[in-house]
CSV table of C-alpha atoms and ligand atoms in Angstrom, one decimal:
chain,number,residue,atom,x,y,z
A,5,MET,CA,-125.1,11.7,63.5
A,6,ILE,CA,-127.6,12.0,66.2
A,7,ARG,CA,-127.5,8.6,67.6
A,8,THR,CA,-129.8,8.7,71.1
A,9,ARG,CA,-130.8,5.3,73.2
A,10,PHE,CA,-133.2,4.3,75.4
A,11,ALA,CA,-131.7,1.5,77.9
A,12,PRO,CA,-135.1,0.8,79.9
A,13,SER,CA,-134.0,-2.0,83.1
A,14,PRO,CA,-136.6,-4.6,82.9
A,15,THR,CA,-138.6,-4.6,86.3
A,16,GLY,CA,-141.9,-3.9,86.2
A,17,PHE,CA,-143.7,-2.6,83.1
A,18,LEU,CA,-142.7,0.2,80.7
A,19,HIS,CA,-143.6,4.0,83.6
A,20,ILE,CA,-144.8,7.1,81.2
A,21,GLY,CA,-142.4,8.9,82.1
A,22,GLY,CA,-139.7,5.7,81.0
A,23,ALA,CA,-142.7,6.2,77.7
A,24,ARG,CA,-141.7,9.4,78.0
A,25,THR,CA,-138.5,9.5,77.9
A,26,ALA,CA,-138.2,7.0,75.3
A,27,LEU,CA,-140.1,9.0,73.1
A,28,PHE,CA,-137.5,12.7,73.9
A,29,ALA,CA,-134.7,10.5,73.2
A,30,TRP,CA,-137.0,8.8,69.9
A,31,ALA,CA,-138.0,12.5,68.6
A,32,PHE,CA,-134.8,13.6,68.8
A,33,ALA,CA,-132.7,11.4,67.1
A,34,ARG,CA,-135.7,11.5,65.1
A,35,HIS,CA,-135.4,15.3,63.8
A,36,HIS,CA,-131.8,15.4,63.1
A,37,GLY,CA,-131.6,12.5,61.5
A,38,GLY,CA,-129.9,10.2,64.3
A,39,LYS,CA,-130.6,6.8,65.2
A,40,PHE,CA,-132.7,5.4,67.9
A,41,VAL,CA,-131.0,2.8,70.4
A,42,LEU,CA,-132.5,0.2,72.3
A,43,ARG,CA,-130.9,-1.1,75.2
A,44,ILE,CA,-132.1,-3.3,77.6
A,45,GLU,CA,-129.9,-3.0,80.7
A,46,ASP,CA,-130.5,-6.7,82.5
A,47,THR,CA,-127.8,-6.4,84.7
A,48,ASP,CA,-129.4,-6.9,87.9
A,49,VAL,CA,-131.0,-10.3,88.3
A,50,ALA,CA,-132.1,-10.5,90.9
A,51,ARG,CA,-135.6,-8.4,89.1
A,52,SER,CA,-135.5,-8.4,86.4
A,53,THR,CA,-137.7,-11.1,84.0
A,54,PRO,CA,-138.9,-12.3,80.8
A,55,GLU,CA,-141.6,-10.6,81.4
A,56,ALA,CA,-140.9,-7.4,82.4
A,57,VAL,CA,-138.5,-7.2,79.3
A,58,ARG,CA,-142.0,-8.2,77.1
A,59,ALA,CA,-143.6,-4.9,78.9
A,60,ILE,CA,-141.5,-2.4,77.3
A,61,LEU,CA,-141.4,-4.6,74.1
A,62,ASP,CA,-145.1,-4.5,74.4
A,63,GLY,CA,-145.2,-1.0,75.6
A,64,MET,CA,-143.0,0.8,73.4
A,65,ALA,CA,-144.9,-0.8,69.9
A,66,TRP,CA,-148.1,0.5,71.2
A,67,LEU,CA,-146.7,3.9,71.1
A,68,GLY,CA,-145.2,3.0,67.7
A,69,LEU,CA,-141.9,3.9,69.4
A,70,ALA,CA,-139.6,1.7,66.9
A,71,HIS,CA,-136.3,1.3,66.7
A,72,ASP,CA,-133.5,1.2,65.2
A,73,GLU,CA,-130.4,-0.5,66.5
A,74,GLY,CA,-130.9,-2.9,68.9
A,75,PRO,CA,-132.4,-4.3,71.6
A,76,PHE,CA,-129.4,-5.0,73.0
A,77,TYR,CA,-129.2,-6.9,76.6
A,78,GLN,CA,-126.8,-6.4,78.6
A,79,MET,CA,-125.9,-9.4,80.0
A,80,GLN,CA,-125.1,-10.6,77.0
A,81,ARG,CA,-122.0,-8.1,76.7
A,82,MET,CA,-120.9,-9.7,79.8
A,83,ASP,CA,-117.9,-10.9,77.8
A,84,ARG,CA,-117.5,-7.5,76.4
A,85,TYR,CA,-117.3,-5.9,79.9
A,86,LYS,CA,-115.1,-8.3,81.3
A,87,ALA,CA,-112.5,-7.3,78.7
A,88,VAL,CA,-112.6,-3.2,78.6
A,89,VAL,CA,-112.3,-3.9,82.7
A,90,ARG,CA,-109.0,-5.7,81.6
A,91,GLN,CA,-107.8,-3.2,78.8
A,92,LEU,CA,-108.4,-0.5,81.8
A,93,LEU,CA,-106.4,-2.5,85.0
A,94,ALA,CA,-103.4,-3.1,82.0
A,95,ASP,CA,-103.5,1.0,81.4
A,96,GLY,CA,-103.2,2.2,84.8
A,97,GLN,CA,-106.6,3.6,84.7
A,98,ALA,CA,-108.5,0.7,87.6
A,99,TYR,CA,-106.1,-1.7,90.4
A,100,ARG,CA,-107.2,-4.5,92.4
A,101,CYS,CA,-108.9,-3.6,95.6
A,102,TYR,CA,-108.5,-6.6,98.2
A,103,THR,CA,-110.8,-4.8,100.2
A,104,THR,CA,-113.0,-7.6,101.6
A,105,PRO,CA,-116.5,-6.3,103.0
A,106,ALA,CA,-115.3,-6.3,106.6
A,107,GLU,CA,-113.3,-4.6,106.2
A,108,LEU,CA,-115.3,-1.5,104.1
A,109,ASP,CA,-117.6,-1.2,107.0
A,110,ARG,CA,-115.3,-1.2,109.8
A,111,MET,CA,-113.1,1.9,107.7
A,112,ARG,CA,-116.2,3.6,107.0
A,113,GLU,CA,-117.6,3.1,110.9
A,114,GLU,CA,-114.4,5.2,112.0
A,115,GLN,CA,-114.3,7.2,109.5
A,116,ARG,CA,-118.4,8.3,109.7
A,117,ALA,CA,-116.9,8.0,114.1
A,118,ARG,CA,-114.3,10.4,113.3
A,119,GLY,CA,-117.1,12.9,111.8
A,120,GLU,CA,-115.9,12.4,108.4
A,121,LYS,CA,-117.7,11.3,104.5
A,122,PRO,CA,-117.2,7.5,104.8
A,123,ARG,CA,-115.5,6.7,101.9
A,124,TYR,CA,-112.5,3.7,100.4
A,125,ASP,CA,-109.5,5.0,101.2
A,126,GLY,CA,-106.6,4.0,98.8
A,127,THR,CA,-104.9,1.5,100.5
A,128,TRP,CA,-105.0,-0.7,97.2
A,129,ARG,CA,-104.9,2.2,94.5
A,130,PRO,CA,-101.5,1.9,93.2
A,131,GLU,CA,-99.8,5.5,92.4
A,132,PRO,CA,-96.2,6.9,91.8
A,133,GLY,CA,-93.3,5.4,93.7
A,134,LYS,CA,-96.0,3.7,96.6
A,135,THR,CA,-95.4,-0.3,97.2
A,136,LEU,CA,-98.1,-1.8,97.1
A,137,PRO,CA,-100.1,-4.0,100.3
A,138,THR,CA,-98.6,-7.9,99.9
A,139,PRO,CA,-102.1,-8.9,98.1
A,140,PRO,CA,-104.2,-11.7,100.7
A,141,ALA,CA,-103.8,-15.1,99.7
A,142,GLY,CA,-107.6,-16.5,98.9
A,143,VAL,CA,-109.4,-12.4,99.0
A,144,SER,CA,-111.2,-12.0,95.7
A,145,PRO,CA,-110.1,-8.7,94.7
A,146,VAL,CA,-112.8,-5.9,93.0
A,147,ILE,CA,-111.7,-3.7,90.0
A,148,ARG,CA,-112.1,-0.1,91.5
A,149,PHE,CA,-111.9,2.8,88.6
A,150,ARG,CA,-109.3,5.0,89.2
A,151,ASN,CA,-111.2,8.0,89.3
A,152,PRO,CA,-108.7,11.7,88.8
A,153,VAL,CA,-108.4,13.4,92.6
A,154,GLY,CA,-107.5,16.2,91.3
A,155,GLY,CA,-110.1,18.9,89.6
A,156,THR,CA,-113.8,18.7,88.6
A,157,VAL,CA,-115.8,17.1,86.1
A,158,ALA,CA,-118.1,19.3,84.7
A,159,TRP,CA,-120.8,19.5,81.8
A,160,ASP,CA,-123.0,21.5,80.5
A,161,ASP,CA,-126.5,19.7,80.6
A,162,LEU,CA,-129.1,20.4,77.7
A,163,VAL,CA,-131.7,20.1,80.4
A,164,LYS,CA,-131.0,21.2,83.5
A,165,GLY,CA,-127.7,23.0,83.0
A,166,PRO,CA,-123.9,23.7,83.7
A,167,ILE,CA,-122.9,21.4,86.6
A,168,GLU,CA,-119.5,20.2,88.0
A,169,ILE,CA,-118.6,18.1,90.3
A,170,ALA,CA,-115.5,18.1,92.6
A,171,ASN,CA,-113.6,14.5,92.4
A,172,ALA,CA,-112.5,14.3,96.3
A,173,GLU,CA,-117.4,14.1,96.5
A,174,LEU,CA,-116.5,10.4,93.9
A,175,ASP,CA,-114.5,7.8,95.3
A,176,ASP,CA,-112.9,5.2,93.6
A,177,LEU,CA,-115.9,2.9,91.7
A,178,VAL,CA,-115.9,-0.5,91.9
A,179,ILE,CA,-116.5,-1.7,88.6
A,180,ALA,CA,-116.6,-5.1,89.0
A,181,ARG,CA,-117.5,-7.4,91.9
A,182,GLN,CA,-115.6,-10.0,93.6
A,183,ASP,CA,-116.6,-12.9,90.5
A,184,GLY,CA,-115.8,-10.6,87.8
A,185,THR,CA,-119.6,-9.0,87.4
A,186,PRO,CA,-119.0,-6.2,85.9
A,187,THR,CA,-121.2,-3.2,88.4
A,188,TYR,CA,-124.2,-0.9,86.4
A,189,ASN,CA,-122.1,2.4,85.9
A,190,PHE,CA,-119.6,0.4,84.3
A,191,CYS,CA,-121.4,-1.5,81.4
A,192,VAL,CA,-123.6,2.4,80.8
A,193,VAL,CA,-120.8,3.4,79.6
A,194,VAL,CA,-119.1,0.7,77.7
A,195,ASP,CA,-122.9,0.6,75.6
A,196,ASP,CA,-123.0,4.0,75.5
A,197,TRP,CA,-118.9,4.7,73.9
A,198,ASP,CA,-119.1,1.4,71.3
A,199,MET,CA,-123.5,2.1,70.7
A,200,ARG,CA,-122.0,5.5,69.8
A,201,ILE,CA,-124.5,6.9,71.5
A,202,THR,CA,-124.0,11.3,71.7
A,203,HIS,CA,-126.6,12.2,73.9
A,204,VAL,CA,-127.8,11.0,76.7
A,205,ILE,CA,-130.8,11.6,76.6
A,206,ARG,CA,-132.6,10.1,80.7
A,207,GLY,CA,-134.4,10.2,83.5
A,208,ASP,CA,-132.5,12.9,86.5
A,209,ASP,CA,-132.5,10.1,88.8
A,210,HIS,CA,-128.9,9.9,86.8
A,211,VAL,CA,-127.7,13.2,87.6
A,212,ASN,CA,-125.2,11.3,90.6
A,213,ASN,CA,-124.2,8.9,87.7
A,214,THR,CA,-123.3,10.8,85.1
A,215,PRO,CA,-119.5,12.4,87.1
A,216,ARG,CA,-118.9,9.0,87.5
A,217,GLN,CA,-119.6,8.0,84.3
A,218,ILE,CA,-118.1,10.6,82.7
A,219,ASN,CA,-114.5,10.2,84.0
A,220,ILE,CA,-115.1,6.3,83.2
A,221,PHE,CA,-115.5,7.5,78.9
A,222,ARG,CA,-112.4,10.5,79.5
A,223,ALA,CA,-109.9,6.9,81.1
A,224,LEU,CA,-111.4,4.7,77.8
A,225,GLY,CA,-110.2,7.7,75.3
A,226,ALA,CA,-113.8,7.9,74.1
A,227,ASP,CA,-115.8,11.0,73.4
A,228,VAL,CA,-118.0,12.4,76.1
A,229,PRO,CA,-121.8,11.9,74.9
A,230,ARG,CA,-124.1,15.3,75.5
A,231,PHE,CA,-126.4,14.8,78.9
A,232,ALA,CA,-130.1,15.3,79.0
A,233,HIS,CA,-132.5,15.3,82.6
A,234,LEU,CA,-135.3,15.1,81.7
A,235,SER,CA,-137.3,16.2,85.8
A,236,MET,CA,-139.2,13.9,86.8
A,237,ILE,CA,-143.4,13.6,86.1
A,238,LEU,CA,-145.3,13.5,89.1
A,239,GLY,CA,-148.8,13.8,90.1
A,240,ASP,CA,-152.6,14.9,89.8
A,241,ASP,CA,-151.7,15.5,92.9
A,242,GLY,CA,-148.2,16.5,93.1
A,243,GLN,CA,-147.1,14.2,93.9
A,244,LYS,CA,-144.7,11.6,92.5
A,245,LEU,CA,-146.0,9.2,90.7
A,246,SER,CA,-147.1,6.2,91.4
A,247,LYS,CA,-149.7,3.2,91.1
A,248,ARG,CA,-151.8,4.9,94.1
A,249,HIS,CA,-151.8,7.3,91.6
A,250,GLY,CA,-153.4,4.5,89.6
A,251,ALA,CA,-152.3,3.8,85.5
A,252,VAL,CA,-148.6,4.8,85.3
A,253,GLY,CA,-147.4,1.9,83.3
A,254,VAL,CA,-148.6,2.3,79.8
A,255,MET,CA,-149.9,-0.3,78.3
A,256,GLN,CA,-152.7,0.2,81.1
A,257,TYR,CA,-153.6,2.9,78.8
A,258,ASP,CA,-154.0,0.6,76.0
A,259,GLU,CA,-156.7,-1.3,78.5
A,260,ASP,CA,-158.2,1.5,80.5
A,261,GLY,CA,-159.5,2.9,76.2
A,262,TYR,CA,-156.7,5.4,74.9
A,263,LEU,CA,-155.6,5.7,72.2
A,264,PRO,CA,-151.7,5.0,71.0
A,265,GLU,CA,-151.6,8.9,70.0
A,266,ALA,CA,-153.0,10.8,72.3
A,267,VAL,CA,-151.5,9.0,75.1
A,268,LEU,CA,-147.6,9.9,72.6
A,269,ASN,CA,-149.5,13.9,72.9
A,270,TYR,CA,-149.9,14.0,76.3
A,271,LEU,CA,-146.9,12.7,77.2
A,272,ALA,CA,-145.1,15.3,74.6
A,273,ARG,CA,-146.4,18.4,76.2
A,274,LEU,CA,-145.3,17.2,79.5
A,275,GLY,CA,-142.2,19.4,80.2
A,276,TRP,CA,-142.0,20.4,76.2
A,277,SER,CA,-143.5,23.3,74.9
A,278,HIS,CA,-144.7,24.4,71.3
A,279,GLY,CA,-145.3,28.2,72.0
A,280,ASP,CA,-148.9,27.2,72.3
A,281,ASP,CA,-149.9,23.6,70.9
A,282,GLU,CA,-151.0,21.5,72.0
A,283,VAL,CA,-153.0,19.3,69.4
A,284,PHE,CA,-150.1,18.1,67.1
A,285,SER,CA,-149.5,14.9,65.4
A,286,MET,CA,-146.3,12.7,65.6
A,287,GLU,CA,-144.9,14.1,62.7
A,288,GLN,CA,-144.8,17.5,63.4
A,289,PHE,CA,-143.1,16.8,67.4
A,290,CYS,CA,-140.7,15.2,65.4
A,291,SER,CA,-140.0,18.5,62.7
A,292,TRP,CA,-140.4,20.4,66.0
A,293,PHE,CA,-138.0,18.8,69.2
A,294,ASP,CA,-135.2,20.0,69.5
A,295,LEU,CA,-133.8,19.9,73.5
A,296,ASP,CA,-134.5,24.0,74.3
A,297,HIS,CA,-138.0,23.8,75.3
A,298,ILE,CA,-137.1,21.6,77.7
A,299,THR,CA,-138.2,23.1,81.8
A,300,PRO,CA,-135.5,21.7,84.0
A,301,SER,CA,-139.0,21.0,87.2
A,302,ALA,CA,-141.2,18.9,87.2
A,303,ALA,CA,-143.8,18.1,84.8
A,304,GLN,CA,-146.5,17.5,87.1
A,305,PHE,CA,-149.3,14.6,84.7
A,306,ASN,CA,-153.3,16.5,83.8
A,307,THR,CA,-155.9,13.4,83.9
A,308,LYS,CA,-158.3,15.9,82.2
A,309,LYS,CA,-156.0,17.1,79.5
A,310,LEU,CA,-155.7,13.5,78.9
A,311,ASN,CA,-158.3,12.8,78.5
A,312,TRP,CA,-159.5,15.7,76.3
A,313,LEU,CA,-157.0,14.8,74.2
A,314,ASN,CA,-158.3,11.5,73.5
A,315,ALA,CA,-161.9,12.3,73.0
A,316,HIS,CA,-160.7,14.5,70.4
A,317,TYR,CA,-158.1,12.2,68.4
A,318,LEU,CA,-161.2,10.1,68.7
A,319,LYS,CA,-163.3,12.0,66.5
A,320,GLN,CA,-160.9,11.7,64.1
A,321,ALA,CA,-160.1,8.2,64.8
A,322,ASP,CA,-161.8,6.2,60.9
A,323,ASP,CA,-164.5,4.2,62.5
A,324,ALA,CA,-163.1,1.2,60.7
A,325,ARG,CA,-160.2,1.5,63.2
A,326,LEU,CA,-162.4,1.6,66.0
A,327,ALA,CA,-165.0,-1.0,65.9
A,328,ALA,CA,-161.7,-3.3,65.1
A,329,LEU,CA,-160.6,-1.5,68.5
A,330,VAL,CA,-164.2,-1.7,70.5
A,331,ARG,CA,-165.2,-5.1,70.0
A,332,PRO,CA,-162.4,-7.5,71.5
A,333,ARG,CA,-164.0,-5.6,74.7
A,334,LEU,CA,-166.0,-5.7,73.7
A,335,GLU,CA,-165.9,-9.9,73.5
A,336,ALA,CA,-164.0,-9.5,76.6
A,337,ARG,CA,-167.7,-9.0,78.8
A,338,GLY,CA,-168.9,-11.8,76.6
A,339,ILE,CA,-170.5,-9.6,74.3
A,340,GLU,CA,-171.1,-11.5,70.7
A,341,VAL,CA,-170.6,-8.9,68.0
A,342,ALA,CA,-173.7,-9.9,65.5
A,343,GLU,CA,-172.7,-8.4,61.1
A,344,LYS,CA,-175.6,-6.2,62.6
A,345,PRO,CA,-176.4,-3.8,63.7
A,346,SER,CA,-172.6,-2.1,62.1
A,347,LEU,CA,-170.3,-2.1,64.4
A,348,GLU,CA,-168.8,0.3,62.7
A,349,ALA,CA,-171.4,2.7,62.1
A,350,ILE,CA,-171.9,2.4,66.3
A,351,ALA,CA,-168.6,4.0,66.8
A,352,GLY,CA,-168.9,6.3,63.4
A,353,LEU,CA,-171.8,8.1,65.2
A,354,TYR,CA,-170.5,8.1,68.6
A,355,LYS,CA,-167.0,8.3,68.8
A,356,GLU,CA,-168.2,12.1,69.5
A,357,ARG,CA,-169.5,11.6,73.0
A,358,VAL,CA,-166.9,9.5,73.8
A,359,ALA,CA,-163.7,10.2,76.2
A,360,THR,CA,-161.7,6.6,76.0
A,361,LEU,CA,-162.7,2.8,74.1
A,362,ASN,CA,-164.7,2.0,76.9
A,363,GLN,CA,-166.9,4.5,76.6
A,364,LEU,CA,-167.3,3.6,73.5
A,365,ALA,CA,-168.2,-0.8,74.0
A,366,ASP,CA,-170.4,0.5,76.8
A,367,ALA,CA,-172.3,2.3,74.3
A,368,ALA,CA,-171.8,-0.7,71.7
A,369,GLY,CA,-172.8,-2.6,74.2
A,370,ALA,CA,-175.8,-1.7,74.3
A,371,PHE,CA,-176.4,-2.8,71.0
A,372,PHE,CA,-175.8,-6.1,70.7
A,373,ALA,CA,-176.8,-7.7,74.1
A,374,ASP,CA,-181.4,-7.0,74.4
A,375,PRO,CA,-181.5,-4.2,76.0
A,376,ALA,CA,-182.9,-3.9,80.3
A,377,PRO,CA,-183.5,-0.7,80.7
A,378,ASP,CA,-183.5,0.1,84.3
A,379,ALA,CA,-187.5,0.4,85.8
A,380,GLY,CA,-187.7,3.6,86.8
A,381,LEU,CA,-186.0,4.7,84.4
A,382,LEU,CA,-188.9,3.2,82.0
A,383,ALA,CA,-191.8,4.1,84.4
A,384,GLN,CA,-190.9,8.2,84.1
A,385,HIS,CA,-190.5,8.1,80.3
A,386,LEU,CA,-193.0,4.8,78.8
A,387,THR,CA,-196.3,7.3,80.1
A,388,PRO,CA,-199.8,7.0,78.8
A,389,ASP,CA,-199.2,10.2,76.3
A,390,ALA,CA,-196.4,8.1,74.9
A,391,ARG,CA,-197.3,4.9,74.3
A,392,PRO,CA,-199.7,5.4,71.5
A,393,ALA,CA,-197.6,8.0,69.5
A,394,LEU,CA,-194.9,4.9,69.7
A,395,ALA,CA,-197.3,2.7,69.2
A,396,ASP,CA,-198.0,4.4,65.8
A,397,PHE,CA,-194.5,4.5,65.1
A,398,ILE,CA,-193.8,1.7,65.6
A,399,ALA,CA,-196.5,0.4,62.6
A,400,GLY,CA,-195.2,3.0,61.1
A,401,LEU,CA,-191.6,1.3,61.2
A,402,LYS,CA,-192.6,-2.0,58.8
A,403,ASP,CA,-192.6,0.1,55.4
A,404,VAL,CA,-190.0,3.6,56.6
A,405,ALA,CA,-187.5,3.9,54.1
A,406,TRP,CA,-185.0,2.7,55.9
A,407,GLU,CA,-182.5,6.0,56.5
A,408,ALA,CA,-182.5,8.7,58.9
A,409,PRO,CA,-184.4,11.3,57.0
A,410,ALA,CA,-187.7,8.8,56.3
A,411,ILE,CA,-186.9,7.4,60.3
A,412,ASN,CA,-187.4,11.4,61.2
A,413,ALA,CA,-190.0,11.5,58.8
A,414,LEU,CA,-191.8,9.4,60.3
A,415,ILE,CA,-191.0,10.8,63.6
A,416,LYS,CA,-192.4,13.9,63.8
A,417,ARG,CA,-195.4,12.5,62.3
A,418,CYS,CA,-196.4,10.6,65.7
A,419,ILE,CA,-195.6,13.5,67.6
A,420,GLY,CA,-197.4,16.2,65.1
A,421,ALA,CA,-200.9,13.6,65.8
A,422,HIS,CA,-200.1,12.6,69.1
A,423,GLY,CA,-199.6,16.6,70.6
A,424,LEU,CA,-196.6,15.7,71.7
A,425,LYS,CA,-193.4,16.6,71.6
A,426,MET,CA,-189.0,15.1,70.1
A,427,PRO,CA,-188.3,14.4,73.6
A,428,HIS,CA,-192.1,13.0,74.6
A,429,LEU,CA,-191.5,10.2,71.9
A,430,ALA,CA,-186.9,10.5,71.4
A,431,ILE,CA,-186.3,9.2,75.1
A,432,PRO,CA,-188.8,6.5,75.1
A,433,LEU,CA,-187.1,5.1,71.9
A,434,ARG,CA,-184.5,5.3,73.3
A,435,ILE,CA,-185.1,3.4,75.8
A,436,LEU,CA,-186.5,0.5,74.3
A,437,LEU,CA,-183.6,0.2,72.2
A,438,THR,CA,-180.3,0.8,73.5
A,439,GLY,CA,-181.1,1.0,77.8
A,440,GLN,CA,-179.8,4.6,78.1
A,441,ALA,CA,-181.4,7.3,77.7
A,442,GLN,CA,-179.2,10.2,76.4
A,443,THR,CA,-178.4,8.8,73.0
A,444,PRO,CA,-176.4,10.1,69.7
A,445,SER,CA,-179.4,12.1,67.6
A,446,ILE,CA,-182.5,9.1,67.5
A,447,ASP,CA,-183.2,9.3,63.5
A,448,ALA,CA,-179.4,7.8,63.6
A,449,VAL,CA,-180.0,5.3,66.3
A,450,VAL,CA,-182.3,3.6,65.3
A,451,ALA,CA,-181.9,2.9,61.6
A,452,ILE,CA,-178.5,1.7,62.5
A,453,PHE,CA,-180.6,-1.3,63.5
A,454,PRO,CA,-181.7,-3.6,61.5
A,455,ARG,CA,-185.6,-3.6,60.8
A,456,GLU,CA,-186.6,-6.2,62.0
A,457,LEU,CA,-184.5,-6.0,65.7
A,458,ALA,CA,-185.9,-2.0,66.2
A,459,LEU,CA,-188.9,-3.6,65.9
A,460,LYS,CA,-188.7,-5.9,67.4
A,461,ARG,CA,-187.3,-4.6,70.4
A,462,LEU,CA,-189.2,-1.4,70.4
A,463,SER,CA,-192.6,-4.2,69.9
A,464,ALA,CA,-191.2,-6.5,73.3
A,465,GLY,CA,-190.8,-3.8,75.3
A,466,LEU,CA,-193.8,-1.6,74.8
A,467,SER,CA,-195.9,-5.2,75.9
A,468,ALA,CA,-193.6,-5.7,78.9
A,469,ALA,CA,-193.5,-2.6,79.8
A,470,PRO,CA,-196.1,-2.0,82.8
B,526,LIG,N1,-131.2,1.4,83.2
B,526,LIG,C1,-131.4,2.6,83.6
B,526,LIG,C2,-133.3,3.0,84.3
B,526,LIG,O1,-133.9,2.1,83.7
B,526,LIG,C3,-131.4,4.4,83.0
B,526,LIG,C4,-130.5,3.9,82.7
B,526,LIG,C5,-130.0,5.4,81.9
B,526,LIG,O2,-130.7,5.8,81.1
B,526,LIG,O3,-128.1,5.6,81.1
B,526,LIG,O4,-133.4,4.0,84.8
């Protein structure tokens, strides 16, 4: 049974890189009919906040990355970590070290002065036949892991390939501080062990922790999981992704008007491929996704491609769903959404033309507030030639059948009668009805308005225009 986990530290929002890690861990579990565990690594009390936990849970929910187990909180598992520390002490796999921080500093300085790599000197490490010093009074010890001395730690990383580190490079890791609190690398191992994680899929900023963690797994007699370290995501400009690239928190994408399925589809292709497939559903992704087509090199963000995917999914989306997503955006702008014109019909008409929900809201907003067309636009298009045709159209609109084909016929009749071309009438109509010179097909736009409202806007616009 495959078991994966996503283990964010709640120190900020759900970052786009974290979301990709979560997506891959989730999809891998789904692909194999396994379980996906969510674990909140909140032991950094100074930096973890409940708001950040909320932001992570919201981000996961928005993306639809449902966990099968958890969320587990490390702060609620302290007793368990402490029990495992005691077990390692009893087994001789860990030991009490009374070297004080001041002594450690001095030790490191001397080592540096001698040109050596700074490391703990092993004073308190028990060895067969070695007599340990007497513990000093009044000093609380830290607990160190008794790392193997010889040989190497090796693993076949499922993304990066074989990695091998000499144990000589690894210090005896502190697994519990003077106050008894367990340290980060230790908690991760106990959790992955207890949660029976088979595949650790995470960012490659954790490669350095892996050999230490593997040694602890072995000391515990635990099965060592497989590791897949994902390369980082770079911004559009090839630099490490950061706030200056704009949206890096997942919920910011929601705010900016992206659909979750577009973000998911986009993230899936960041460092993973399936032939030339660019557009696919999460069902397809889960059926295809394995760890063998992940690129070890860094993936570069491409906002254009994300926008293209978002436009694609907006076109596919159900009009009622789009209306429900756009309504709160309009309300947030102080626009009261009336029952008519129908927001759903507006969404249906405009969804082909926009790249984000916010652009859809921009377009829809014009239907609910009286337009205030730009004076230059009016002067340019509401010409003396166009006015009589417009007046005819308004007159005809009073009893035309209220549907796009009949309105279209009326437009044609008016331009024919006045020797005009389509844009001569269509553009002033667009401007007076919506304030914008460009809209979808004008007959469809007119038909979206209730007759009275269309007449009101057109007549008011015609008489007010200079
Ligand atoms: N909490 C770690 C982080 O947010 C992840 C640890 C792990 O996946 O092993 O970077």
